[in-house]
PDB file of C-alpha atoms in Angstrom:
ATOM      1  CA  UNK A   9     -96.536  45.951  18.740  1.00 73.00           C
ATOM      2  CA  UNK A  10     -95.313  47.709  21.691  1.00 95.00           C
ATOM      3  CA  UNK A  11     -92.751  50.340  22.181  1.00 97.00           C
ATOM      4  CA  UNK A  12     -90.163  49.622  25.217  1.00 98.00           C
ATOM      5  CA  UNK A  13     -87.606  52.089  26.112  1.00 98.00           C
ATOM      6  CA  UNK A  14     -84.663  51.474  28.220  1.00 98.00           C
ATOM      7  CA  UNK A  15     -82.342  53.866  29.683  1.00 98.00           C
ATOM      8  CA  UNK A  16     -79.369  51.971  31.476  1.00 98.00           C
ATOM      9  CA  UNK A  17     -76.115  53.808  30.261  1.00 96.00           C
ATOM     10  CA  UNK A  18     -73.273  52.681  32.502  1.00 86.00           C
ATOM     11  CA  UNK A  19     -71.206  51.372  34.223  1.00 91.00           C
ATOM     12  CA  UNK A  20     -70.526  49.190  31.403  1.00 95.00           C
ATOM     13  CA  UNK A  21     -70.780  46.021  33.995  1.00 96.00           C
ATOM     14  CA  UNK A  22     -73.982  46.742  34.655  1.00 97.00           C
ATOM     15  CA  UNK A  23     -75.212  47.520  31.262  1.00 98.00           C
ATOM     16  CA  UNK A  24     -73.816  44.291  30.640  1.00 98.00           C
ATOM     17  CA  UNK A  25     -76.257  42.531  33.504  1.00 98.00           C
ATOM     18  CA  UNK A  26     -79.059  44.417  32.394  1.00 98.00           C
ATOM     19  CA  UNK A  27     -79.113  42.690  29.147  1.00 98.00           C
ATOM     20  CA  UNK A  28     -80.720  39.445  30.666  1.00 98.00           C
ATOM     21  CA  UNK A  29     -84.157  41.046  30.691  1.00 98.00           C
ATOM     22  CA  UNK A  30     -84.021  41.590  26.614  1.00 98.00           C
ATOM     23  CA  UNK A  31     -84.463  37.780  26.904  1.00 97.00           C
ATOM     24  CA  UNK A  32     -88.391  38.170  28.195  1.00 97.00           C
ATOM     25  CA  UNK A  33     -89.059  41.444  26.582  1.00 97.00           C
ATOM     26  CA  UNK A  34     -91.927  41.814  23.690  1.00 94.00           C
ATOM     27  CA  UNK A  35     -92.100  44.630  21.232  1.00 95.00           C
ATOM     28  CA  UNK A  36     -90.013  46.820  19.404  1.00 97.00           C
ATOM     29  CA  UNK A  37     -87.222  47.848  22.332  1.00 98.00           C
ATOM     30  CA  UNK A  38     -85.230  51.113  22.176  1.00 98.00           C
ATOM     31  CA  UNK A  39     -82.250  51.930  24.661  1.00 98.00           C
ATOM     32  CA  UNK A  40     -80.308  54.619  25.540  1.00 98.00           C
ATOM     33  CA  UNK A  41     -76.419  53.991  26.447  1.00 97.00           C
ATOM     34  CA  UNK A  42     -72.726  55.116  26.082  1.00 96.00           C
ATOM     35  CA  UNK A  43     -70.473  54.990  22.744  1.00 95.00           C
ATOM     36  CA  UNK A  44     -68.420  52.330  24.452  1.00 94.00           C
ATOM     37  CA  UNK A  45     -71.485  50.197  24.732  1.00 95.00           C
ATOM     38  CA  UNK A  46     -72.768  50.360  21.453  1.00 95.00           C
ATOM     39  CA  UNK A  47     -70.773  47.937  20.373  1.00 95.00           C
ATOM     40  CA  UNK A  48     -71.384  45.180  22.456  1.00 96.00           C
ATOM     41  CA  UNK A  49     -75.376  45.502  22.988  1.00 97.00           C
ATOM     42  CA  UNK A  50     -76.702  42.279  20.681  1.00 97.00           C
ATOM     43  CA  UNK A  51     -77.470  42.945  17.156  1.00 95.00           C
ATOM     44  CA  UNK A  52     -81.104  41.884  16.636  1.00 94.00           C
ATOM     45  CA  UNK A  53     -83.898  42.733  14.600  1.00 93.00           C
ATOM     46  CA  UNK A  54     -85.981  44.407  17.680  1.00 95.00           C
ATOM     47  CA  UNK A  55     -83.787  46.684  19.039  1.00 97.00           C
ATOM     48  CA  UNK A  56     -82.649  49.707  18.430  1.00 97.00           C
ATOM     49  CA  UNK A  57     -79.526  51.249  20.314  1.00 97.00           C
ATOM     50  CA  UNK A  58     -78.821  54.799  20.561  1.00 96.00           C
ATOM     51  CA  UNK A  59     -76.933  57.350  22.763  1.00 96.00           C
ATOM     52  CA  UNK A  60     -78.217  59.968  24.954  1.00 95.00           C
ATOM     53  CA  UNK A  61     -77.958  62.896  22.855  1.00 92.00           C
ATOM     54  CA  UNK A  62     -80.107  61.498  20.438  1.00 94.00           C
ATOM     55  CA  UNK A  63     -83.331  61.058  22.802  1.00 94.00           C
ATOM     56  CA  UNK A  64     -85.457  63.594  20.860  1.00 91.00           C
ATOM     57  CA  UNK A  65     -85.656  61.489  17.888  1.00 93.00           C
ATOM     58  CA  UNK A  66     -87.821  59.275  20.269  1.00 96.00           C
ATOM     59  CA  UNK A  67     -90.215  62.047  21.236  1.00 94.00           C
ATOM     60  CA  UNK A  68     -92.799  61.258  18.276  1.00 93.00           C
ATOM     61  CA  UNK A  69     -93.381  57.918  19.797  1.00 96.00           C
ATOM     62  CA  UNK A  70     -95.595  56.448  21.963  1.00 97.00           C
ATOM     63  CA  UNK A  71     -94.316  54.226  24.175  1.00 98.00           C
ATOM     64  CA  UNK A  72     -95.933  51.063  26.556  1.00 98.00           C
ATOM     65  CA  UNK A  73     -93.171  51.340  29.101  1.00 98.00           C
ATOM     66  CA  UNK A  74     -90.141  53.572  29.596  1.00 98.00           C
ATOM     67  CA  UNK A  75     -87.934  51.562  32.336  1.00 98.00           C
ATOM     68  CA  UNK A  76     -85.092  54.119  33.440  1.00 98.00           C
ATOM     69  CA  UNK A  77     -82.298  52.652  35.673  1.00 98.00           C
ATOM     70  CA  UNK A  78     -80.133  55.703  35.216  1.00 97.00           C
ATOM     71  CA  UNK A  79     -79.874  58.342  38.179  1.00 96.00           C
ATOM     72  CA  UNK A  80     -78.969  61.292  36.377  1.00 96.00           C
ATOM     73  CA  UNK A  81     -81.356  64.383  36.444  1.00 96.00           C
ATOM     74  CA  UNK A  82     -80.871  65.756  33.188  1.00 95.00           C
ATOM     75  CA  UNK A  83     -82.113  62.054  31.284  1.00 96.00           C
ATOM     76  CA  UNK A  84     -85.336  61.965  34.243  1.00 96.00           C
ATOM     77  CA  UNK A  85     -85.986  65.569  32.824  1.00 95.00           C
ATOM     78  CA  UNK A  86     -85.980  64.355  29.145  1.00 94.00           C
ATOM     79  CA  UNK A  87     -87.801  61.416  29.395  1.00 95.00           C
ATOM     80  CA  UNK A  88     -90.472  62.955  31.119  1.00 89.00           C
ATOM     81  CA  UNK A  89     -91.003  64.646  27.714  1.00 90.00           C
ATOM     82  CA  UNK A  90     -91.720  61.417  26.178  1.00 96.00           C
ATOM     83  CA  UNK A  91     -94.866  59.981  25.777  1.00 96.00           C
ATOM     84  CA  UNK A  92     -95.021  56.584  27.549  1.00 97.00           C
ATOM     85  CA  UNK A  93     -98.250  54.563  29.452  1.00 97.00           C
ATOM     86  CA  UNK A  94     -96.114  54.118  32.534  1.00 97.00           C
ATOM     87  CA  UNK A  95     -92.507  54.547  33.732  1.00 97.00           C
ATOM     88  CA  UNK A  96     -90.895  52.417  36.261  1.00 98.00           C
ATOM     89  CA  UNK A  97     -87.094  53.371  38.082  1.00 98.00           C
ATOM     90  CA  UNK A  98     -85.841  56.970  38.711  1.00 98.00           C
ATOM     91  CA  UNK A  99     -88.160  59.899  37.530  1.00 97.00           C
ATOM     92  CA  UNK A 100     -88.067  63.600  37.844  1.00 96.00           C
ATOM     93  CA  UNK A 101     -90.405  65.021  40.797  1.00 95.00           C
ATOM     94  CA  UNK A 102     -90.750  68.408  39.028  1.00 94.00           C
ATOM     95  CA  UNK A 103     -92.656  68.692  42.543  1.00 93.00           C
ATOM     96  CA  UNK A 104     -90.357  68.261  45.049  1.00 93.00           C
ATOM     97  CA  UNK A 105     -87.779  69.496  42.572  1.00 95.00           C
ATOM     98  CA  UNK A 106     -85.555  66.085  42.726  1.00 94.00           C
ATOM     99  CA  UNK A 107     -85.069  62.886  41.859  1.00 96.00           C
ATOM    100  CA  UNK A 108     -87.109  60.376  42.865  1.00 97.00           C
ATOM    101  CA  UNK A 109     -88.359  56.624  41.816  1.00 98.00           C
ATOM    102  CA  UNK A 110     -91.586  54.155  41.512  1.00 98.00           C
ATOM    103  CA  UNK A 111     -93.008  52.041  43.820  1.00 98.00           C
ATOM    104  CA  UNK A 112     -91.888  49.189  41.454  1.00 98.00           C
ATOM    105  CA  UNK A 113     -88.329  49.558  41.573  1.00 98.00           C
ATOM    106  CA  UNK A 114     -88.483  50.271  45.476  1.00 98.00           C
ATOM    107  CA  UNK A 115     -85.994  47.402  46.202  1.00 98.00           C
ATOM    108  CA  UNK A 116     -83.363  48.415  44.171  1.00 98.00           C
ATOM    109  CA  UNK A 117     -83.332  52.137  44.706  1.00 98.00           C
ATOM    110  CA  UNK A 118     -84.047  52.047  48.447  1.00 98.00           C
ATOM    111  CA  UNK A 119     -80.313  50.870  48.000  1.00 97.00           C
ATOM    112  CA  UNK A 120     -79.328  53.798  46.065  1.00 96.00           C
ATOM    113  CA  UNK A 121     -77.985  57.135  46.389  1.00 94.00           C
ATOM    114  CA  UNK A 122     -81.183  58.477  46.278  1.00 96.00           C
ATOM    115  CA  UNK A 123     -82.464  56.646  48.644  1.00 96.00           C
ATOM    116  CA  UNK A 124     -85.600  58.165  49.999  1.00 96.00           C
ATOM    117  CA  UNK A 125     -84.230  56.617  53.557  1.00 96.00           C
ATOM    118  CA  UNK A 126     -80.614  58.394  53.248  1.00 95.00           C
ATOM    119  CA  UNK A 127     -77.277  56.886  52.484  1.00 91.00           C
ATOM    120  CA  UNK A 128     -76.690  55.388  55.791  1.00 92.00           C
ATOM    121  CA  UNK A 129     -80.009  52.902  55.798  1.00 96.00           C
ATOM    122  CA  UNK A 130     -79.202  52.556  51.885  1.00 96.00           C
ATOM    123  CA  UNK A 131     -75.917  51.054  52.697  1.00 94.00           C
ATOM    124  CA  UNK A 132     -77.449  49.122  55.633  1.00 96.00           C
ATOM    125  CA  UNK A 133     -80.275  47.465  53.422  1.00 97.00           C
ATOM    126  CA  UNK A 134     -77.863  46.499  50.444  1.00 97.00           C
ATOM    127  CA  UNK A 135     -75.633  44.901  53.090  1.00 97.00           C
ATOM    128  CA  UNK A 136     -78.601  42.895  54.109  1.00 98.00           C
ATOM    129  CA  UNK A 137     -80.126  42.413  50.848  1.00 98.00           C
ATOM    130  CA  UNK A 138     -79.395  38.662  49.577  1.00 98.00           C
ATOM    131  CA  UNK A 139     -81.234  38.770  45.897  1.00 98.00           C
ATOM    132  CA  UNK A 140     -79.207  39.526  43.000  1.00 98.00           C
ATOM    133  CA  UNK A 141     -79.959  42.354  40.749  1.00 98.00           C
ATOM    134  CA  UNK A 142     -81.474  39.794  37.712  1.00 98.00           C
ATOM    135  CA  UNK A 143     -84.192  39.060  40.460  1.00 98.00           C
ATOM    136  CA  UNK A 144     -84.549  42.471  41.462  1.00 98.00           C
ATOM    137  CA  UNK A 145     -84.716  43.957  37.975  1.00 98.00           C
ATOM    138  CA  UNK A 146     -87.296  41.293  36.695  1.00 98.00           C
ATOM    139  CA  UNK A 147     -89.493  42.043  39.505  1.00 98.00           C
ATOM    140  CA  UNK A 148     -89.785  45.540  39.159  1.00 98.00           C
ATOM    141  CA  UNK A 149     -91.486  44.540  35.498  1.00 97.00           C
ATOM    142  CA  UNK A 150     -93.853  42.284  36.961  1.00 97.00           C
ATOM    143  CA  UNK A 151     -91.050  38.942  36.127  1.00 97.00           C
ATOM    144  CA  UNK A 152     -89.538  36.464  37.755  1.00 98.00           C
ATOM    145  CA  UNK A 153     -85.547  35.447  37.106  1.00 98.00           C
ATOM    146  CA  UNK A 154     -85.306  31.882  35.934  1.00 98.00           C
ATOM    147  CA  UNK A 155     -81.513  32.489  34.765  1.00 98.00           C
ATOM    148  CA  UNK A 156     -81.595  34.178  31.783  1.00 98.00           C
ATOM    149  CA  UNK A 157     -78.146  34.721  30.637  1.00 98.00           C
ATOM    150  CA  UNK A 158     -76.407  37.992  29.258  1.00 98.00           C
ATOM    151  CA  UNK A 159     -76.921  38.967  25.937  1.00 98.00           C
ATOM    152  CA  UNK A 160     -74.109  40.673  24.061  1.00 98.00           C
ATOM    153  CA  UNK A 161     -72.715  41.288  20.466  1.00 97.00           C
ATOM    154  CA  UNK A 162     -70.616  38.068  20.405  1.00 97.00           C
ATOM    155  CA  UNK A 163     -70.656  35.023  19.238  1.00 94.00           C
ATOM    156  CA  UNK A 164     -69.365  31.931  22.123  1.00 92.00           C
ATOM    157  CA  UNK A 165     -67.474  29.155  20.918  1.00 86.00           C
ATOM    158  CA  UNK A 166     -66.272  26.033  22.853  1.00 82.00           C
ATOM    159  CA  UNK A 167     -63.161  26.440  23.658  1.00 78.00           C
ATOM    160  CA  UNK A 168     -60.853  24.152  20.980  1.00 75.00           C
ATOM    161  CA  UNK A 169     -58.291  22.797  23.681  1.00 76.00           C
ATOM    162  CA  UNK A 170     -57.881  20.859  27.082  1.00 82.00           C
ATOM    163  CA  UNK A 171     -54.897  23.318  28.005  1.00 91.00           C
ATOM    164  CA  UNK A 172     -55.396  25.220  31.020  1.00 94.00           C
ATOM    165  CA  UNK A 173     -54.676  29.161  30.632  1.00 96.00           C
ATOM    166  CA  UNK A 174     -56.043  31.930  33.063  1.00 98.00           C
ATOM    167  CA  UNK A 175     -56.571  35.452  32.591  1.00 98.00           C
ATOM    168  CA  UNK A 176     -56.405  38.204  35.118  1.00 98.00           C
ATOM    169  CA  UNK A 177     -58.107  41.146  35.234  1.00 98.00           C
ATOM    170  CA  UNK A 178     -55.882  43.565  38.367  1.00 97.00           C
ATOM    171  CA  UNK A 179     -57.431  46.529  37.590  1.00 94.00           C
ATOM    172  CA  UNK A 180     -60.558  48.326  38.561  1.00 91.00           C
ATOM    173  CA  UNK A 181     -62.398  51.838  37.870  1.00 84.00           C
ATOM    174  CA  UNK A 182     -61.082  54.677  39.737  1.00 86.00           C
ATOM    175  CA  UNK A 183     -64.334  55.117  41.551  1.00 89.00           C
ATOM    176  CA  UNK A 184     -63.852  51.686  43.374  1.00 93.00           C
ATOM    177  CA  UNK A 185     -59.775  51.783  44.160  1.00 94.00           C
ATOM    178  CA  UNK A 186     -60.776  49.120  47.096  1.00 95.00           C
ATOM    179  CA  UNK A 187     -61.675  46.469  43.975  1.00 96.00           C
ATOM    180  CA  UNK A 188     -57.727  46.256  43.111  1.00 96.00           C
ATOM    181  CA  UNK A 189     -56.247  43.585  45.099  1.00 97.00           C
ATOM    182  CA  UNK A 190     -52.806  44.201  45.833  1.00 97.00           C
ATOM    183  CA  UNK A 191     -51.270  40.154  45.623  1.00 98.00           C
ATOM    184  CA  UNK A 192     -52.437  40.066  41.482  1.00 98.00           C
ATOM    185  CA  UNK A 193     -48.016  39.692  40.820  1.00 98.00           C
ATOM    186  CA  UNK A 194     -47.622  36.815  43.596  1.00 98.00           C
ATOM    187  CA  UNK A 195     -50.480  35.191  42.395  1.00 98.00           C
ATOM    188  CA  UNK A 196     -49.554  35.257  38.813  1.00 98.00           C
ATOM    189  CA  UNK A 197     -46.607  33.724  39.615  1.00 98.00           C
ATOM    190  CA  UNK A 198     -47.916  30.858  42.213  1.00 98.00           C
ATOM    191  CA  UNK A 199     -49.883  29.717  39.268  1.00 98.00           C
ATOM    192  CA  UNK A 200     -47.021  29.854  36.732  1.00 98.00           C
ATOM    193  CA  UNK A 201     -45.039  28.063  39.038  1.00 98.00           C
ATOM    194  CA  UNK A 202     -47.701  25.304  39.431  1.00 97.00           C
ATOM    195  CA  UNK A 203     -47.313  24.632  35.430  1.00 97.00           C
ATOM    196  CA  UNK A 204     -50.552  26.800  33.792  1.00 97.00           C
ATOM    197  CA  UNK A 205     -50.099  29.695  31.474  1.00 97.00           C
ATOM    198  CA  UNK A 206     -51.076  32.926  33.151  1.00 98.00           C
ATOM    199  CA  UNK A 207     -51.608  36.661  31.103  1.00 98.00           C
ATOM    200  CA  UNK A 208     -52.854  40.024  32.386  1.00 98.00           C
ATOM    201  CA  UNK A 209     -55.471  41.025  30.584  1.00 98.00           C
ATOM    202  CA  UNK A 210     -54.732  45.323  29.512  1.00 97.00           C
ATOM    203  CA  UNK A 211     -56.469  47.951  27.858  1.00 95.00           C
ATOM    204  CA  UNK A 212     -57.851  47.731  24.051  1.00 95.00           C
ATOM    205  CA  UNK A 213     -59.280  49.455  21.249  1.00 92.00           C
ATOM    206  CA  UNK A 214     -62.772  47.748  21.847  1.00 95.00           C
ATOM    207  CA  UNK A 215     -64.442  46.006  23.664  1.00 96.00           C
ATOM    208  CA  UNK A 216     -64.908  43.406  21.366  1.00 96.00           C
ATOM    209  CA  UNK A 217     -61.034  42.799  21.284  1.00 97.00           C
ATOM    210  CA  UNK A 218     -61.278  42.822  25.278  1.00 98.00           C
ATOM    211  CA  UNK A 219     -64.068  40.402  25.223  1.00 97.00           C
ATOM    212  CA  UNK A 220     -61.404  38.099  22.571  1.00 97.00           C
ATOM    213  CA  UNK A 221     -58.504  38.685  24.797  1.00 97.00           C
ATOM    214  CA  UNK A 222     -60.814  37.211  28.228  1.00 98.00           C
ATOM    215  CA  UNK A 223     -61.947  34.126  25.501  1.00 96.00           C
ATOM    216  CA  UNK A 224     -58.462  32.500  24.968  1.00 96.00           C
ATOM    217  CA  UNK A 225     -58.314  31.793  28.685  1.00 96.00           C
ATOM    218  CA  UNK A 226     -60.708  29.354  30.233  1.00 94.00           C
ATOM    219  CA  UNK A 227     -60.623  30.358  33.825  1.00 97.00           C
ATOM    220  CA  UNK A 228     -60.651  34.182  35.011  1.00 98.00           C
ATOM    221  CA  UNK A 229     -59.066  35.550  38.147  1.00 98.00           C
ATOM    222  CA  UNK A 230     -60.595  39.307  38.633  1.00 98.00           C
ATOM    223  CA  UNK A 231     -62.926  41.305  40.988  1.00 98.00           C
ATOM    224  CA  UNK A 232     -66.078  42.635  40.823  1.00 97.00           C
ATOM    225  CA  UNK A 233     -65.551  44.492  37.669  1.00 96.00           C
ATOM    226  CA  UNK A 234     -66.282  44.547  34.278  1.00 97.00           C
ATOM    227  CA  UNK A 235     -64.798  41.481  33.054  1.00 98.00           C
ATOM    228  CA  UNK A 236     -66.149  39.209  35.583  1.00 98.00           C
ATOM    229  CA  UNK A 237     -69.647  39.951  33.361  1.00 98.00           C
ATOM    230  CA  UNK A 238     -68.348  39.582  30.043  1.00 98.00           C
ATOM    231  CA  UNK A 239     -66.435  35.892  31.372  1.00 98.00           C
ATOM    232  CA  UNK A 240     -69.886  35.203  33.059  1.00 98.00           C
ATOM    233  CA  UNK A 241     -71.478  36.001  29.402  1.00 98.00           C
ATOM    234  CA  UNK A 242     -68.283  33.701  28.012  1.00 97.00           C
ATOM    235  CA  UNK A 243     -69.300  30.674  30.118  1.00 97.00           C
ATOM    236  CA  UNK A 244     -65.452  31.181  31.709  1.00 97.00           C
ATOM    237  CA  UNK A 245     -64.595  29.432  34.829  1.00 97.00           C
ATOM    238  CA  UNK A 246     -64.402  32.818  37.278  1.00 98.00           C
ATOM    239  CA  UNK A 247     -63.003  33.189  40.457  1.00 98.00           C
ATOM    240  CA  UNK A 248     -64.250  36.631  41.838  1.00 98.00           C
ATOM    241  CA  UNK A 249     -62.686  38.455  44.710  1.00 98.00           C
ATOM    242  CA  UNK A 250     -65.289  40.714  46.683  1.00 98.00           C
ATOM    243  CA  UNK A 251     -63.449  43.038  49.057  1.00 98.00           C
ATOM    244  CA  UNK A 252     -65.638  46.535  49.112  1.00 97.00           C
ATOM    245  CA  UNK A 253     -69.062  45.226  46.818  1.00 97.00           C
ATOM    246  CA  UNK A 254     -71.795  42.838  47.194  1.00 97.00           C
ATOM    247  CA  UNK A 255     -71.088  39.200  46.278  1.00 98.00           C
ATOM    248  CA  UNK A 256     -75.101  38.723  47.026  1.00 98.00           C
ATOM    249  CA  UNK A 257     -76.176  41.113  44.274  1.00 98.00           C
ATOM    250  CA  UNK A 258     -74.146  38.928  41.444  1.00 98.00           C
ATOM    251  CA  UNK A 259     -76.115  35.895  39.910  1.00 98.00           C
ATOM    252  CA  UNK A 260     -73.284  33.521  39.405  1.00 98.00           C
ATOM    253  CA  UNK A 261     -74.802  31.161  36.320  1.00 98.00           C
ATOM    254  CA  UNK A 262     -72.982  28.245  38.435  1.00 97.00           C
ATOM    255  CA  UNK A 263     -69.986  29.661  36.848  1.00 96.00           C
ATOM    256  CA  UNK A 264     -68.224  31.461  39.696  1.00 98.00           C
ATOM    257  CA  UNK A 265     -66.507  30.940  43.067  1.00 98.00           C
ATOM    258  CA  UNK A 266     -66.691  34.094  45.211  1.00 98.00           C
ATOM    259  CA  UNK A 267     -64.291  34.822  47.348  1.00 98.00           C
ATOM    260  CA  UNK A 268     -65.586  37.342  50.168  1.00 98.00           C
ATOM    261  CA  UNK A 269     -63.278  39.566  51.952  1.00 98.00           C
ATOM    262  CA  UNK A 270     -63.416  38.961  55.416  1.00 98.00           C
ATOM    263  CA  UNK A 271     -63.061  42.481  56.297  1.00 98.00           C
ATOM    264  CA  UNK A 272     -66.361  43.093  53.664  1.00 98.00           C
ATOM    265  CA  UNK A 273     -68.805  44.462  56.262  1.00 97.00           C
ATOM    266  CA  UNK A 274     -65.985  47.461  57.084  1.00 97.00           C
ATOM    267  CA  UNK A 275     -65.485  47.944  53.363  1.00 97.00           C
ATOM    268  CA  UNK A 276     -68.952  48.124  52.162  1.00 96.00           C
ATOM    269  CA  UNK A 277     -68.989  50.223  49.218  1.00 94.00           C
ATOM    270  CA  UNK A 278     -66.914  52.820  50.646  1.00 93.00           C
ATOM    271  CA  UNK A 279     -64.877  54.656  48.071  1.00 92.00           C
ATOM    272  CA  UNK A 280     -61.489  55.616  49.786  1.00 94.00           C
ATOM    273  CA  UNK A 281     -58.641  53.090  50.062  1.00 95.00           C
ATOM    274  CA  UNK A 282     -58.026  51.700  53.377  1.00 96.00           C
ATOM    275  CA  UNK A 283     -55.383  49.261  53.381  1.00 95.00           C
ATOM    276  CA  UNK A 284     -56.026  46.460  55.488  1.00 96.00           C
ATOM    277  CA  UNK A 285     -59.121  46.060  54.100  1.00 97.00           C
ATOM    278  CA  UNK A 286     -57.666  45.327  50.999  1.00 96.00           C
ATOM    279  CA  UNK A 287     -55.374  43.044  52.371  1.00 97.00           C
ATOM    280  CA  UNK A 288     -57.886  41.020  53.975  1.00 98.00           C
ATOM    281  CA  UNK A 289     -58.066  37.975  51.228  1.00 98.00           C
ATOM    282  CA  UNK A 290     -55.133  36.035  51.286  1.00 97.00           C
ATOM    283  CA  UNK A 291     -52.919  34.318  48.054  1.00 98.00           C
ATOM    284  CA  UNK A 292     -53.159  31.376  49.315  1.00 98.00           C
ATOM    285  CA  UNK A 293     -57.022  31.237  49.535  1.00 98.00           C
ATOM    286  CA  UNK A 294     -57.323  32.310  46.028  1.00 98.00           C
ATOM    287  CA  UNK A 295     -54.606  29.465  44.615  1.00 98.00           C
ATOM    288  CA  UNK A 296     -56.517  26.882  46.764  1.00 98.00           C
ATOM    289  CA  UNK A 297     -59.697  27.752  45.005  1.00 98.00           C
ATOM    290  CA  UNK A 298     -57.717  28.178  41.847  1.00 98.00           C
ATOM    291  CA  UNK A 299     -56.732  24.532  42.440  1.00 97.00           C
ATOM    292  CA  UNK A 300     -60.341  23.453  43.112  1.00 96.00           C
ATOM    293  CA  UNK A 301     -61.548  25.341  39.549  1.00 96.00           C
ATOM    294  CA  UNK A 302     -58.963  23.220  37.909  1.00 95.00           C
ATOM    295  CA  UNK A 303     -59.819  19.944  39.426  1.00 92.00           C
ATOM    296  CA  UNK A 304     -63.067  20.734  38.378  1.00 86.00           C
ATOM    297  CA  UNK A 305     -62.837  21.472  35.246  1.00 80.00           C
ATOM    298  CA  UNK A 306     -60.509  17.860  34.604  1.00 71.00           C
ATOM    299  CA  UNK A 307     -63.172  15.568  35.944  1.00 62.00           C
TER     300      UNK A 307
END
């Protein structure tokens, strides 16, 4: 049987996404990640979860494929110690002294910060780029994306009543402060005000509780963070503000309305705050489309 290793470690959003391509992998499949997403990485007979300080127990096995989507230099070095029949995503170029990437993940890391073109074309490609990362990842192992969903440590169950309640995710990493939209409060209330029961979502234990806490609402208000993946995963109702990231890049399961910032192009991915950018997405866009979801979800 063969040996797959995968190294995708955060951010926890996009370890989340990454699980779609357990869904068409064969073999025995090992992966490197954080503590925090131990946890939620499915619990099945095949694979085998464990953190990066414990790569060296992997080094007396022999391995088909070693896909790394990490771009850290230290975890390129190590796995190059490993015994694998091919790599595919970042490597180490002990050459050239730096990190660098195959020809098979070319689409996604032309994107990247280590972009062999520089950040500038990067950022210009990923603006232009229109596939989402599913279709991108399963290409770069010789698949193609037919919609596999998420795969996490949690069971789903069909929600047990008719009554509309909406969570709302206002916060966002501190490497993105452009993803917090500043009209979360005057939302929340438009929406109480129109009759449905509204609660802010807030830091837990686990993720596992945080995952429970998004499942007792049926529609989600948030950005392009975290818990727009695990509601995705959830089969919530999601209405997803983009102000500063790609809306293109996010496979939406027919579950989603995106809401683009119309400033988006000025924002791309920068990482300061600026704003009127922020600004540029109005309440009463979102509680129109809020009204829409609901409508929806009646007929």
């Amino acid at each position: 049987m063969k040996n797959i290793l995968i190294c995708k470690i955060g951010a926890l959003g996009d370890v989340v996404r990454t699980t779609s391509i357990l869904r068409v992998l064969k073999g025995n499949i090992f992966w490197i990640t954080s503590k925090e997403a131990l946890e939620i990485l499915p619990k099945i007979k095949n694979l085998r979860v464990l953190t990066p300080e414990r790569i060296n127990i992997l080094r007396n096995l022999d391995f088909d494929l070693i896909l790394n989507l990490e771009e850290d230099e230290n975890l390129a070095k190590n796995l190059s110690r490993l015994k694998t029949k091919k790599l595919i995503g970042v490597y180490f170029d002990f050459k050239k002294n730096k990190l660098s990437y195959t020809k098979e993940s070319r689409k996604w890391y032309d994107m990247s910060l280590i972009s062999k073109y520089g950040k500038e074309k990067a950022d210009l490609l990923k603006w232009k780029n229109r596939k989402s990362y599913q279709e991108i990842l399963f290409e770069m192992i010789g698949k193609k994306f037919k919609g596999e969903e998420y795969w996490l440590n949690y069971r789903i169950r069909p929600s047990k009543t008719k009554e509309i309640i909406v969570a709302i995710e206002k916060r966002a990493g501190k490497v993105w402060p452009m993803k917090v939209w500043p009209y979360y409060d005057e939302l929340k209330r438009k929406i109480e005000k129109a009759g449905y029961k509204v609660f802010y979502l807030k830091q837990r234990r686990s993720l596992i509780d945080y995952m429970k806490d998004i499942d007792k609402a049926n529609i989600l208000i948030c950005g392009d963070t975290l818990a727009m993946h695990l509601g995705l995963y959830l089969r919530k109702r999601i209405i997803a503000l983009f102000l500063c990231t790609s809306p293109w890049e996010i496979y939406d399961y027919n579950r989603m309305e995106k809401i683009i910032n119309p400033y988006l192009k000025e924002a791309f991915y920068r990482r300061d705050y600026d704003e009127k950018l922020v600004k540029g997405i109005k309440v009463e866009k979102v509680f129109e489309v809020f009204q829409k979801v609901v409508n929806n979800s009646k007929s």
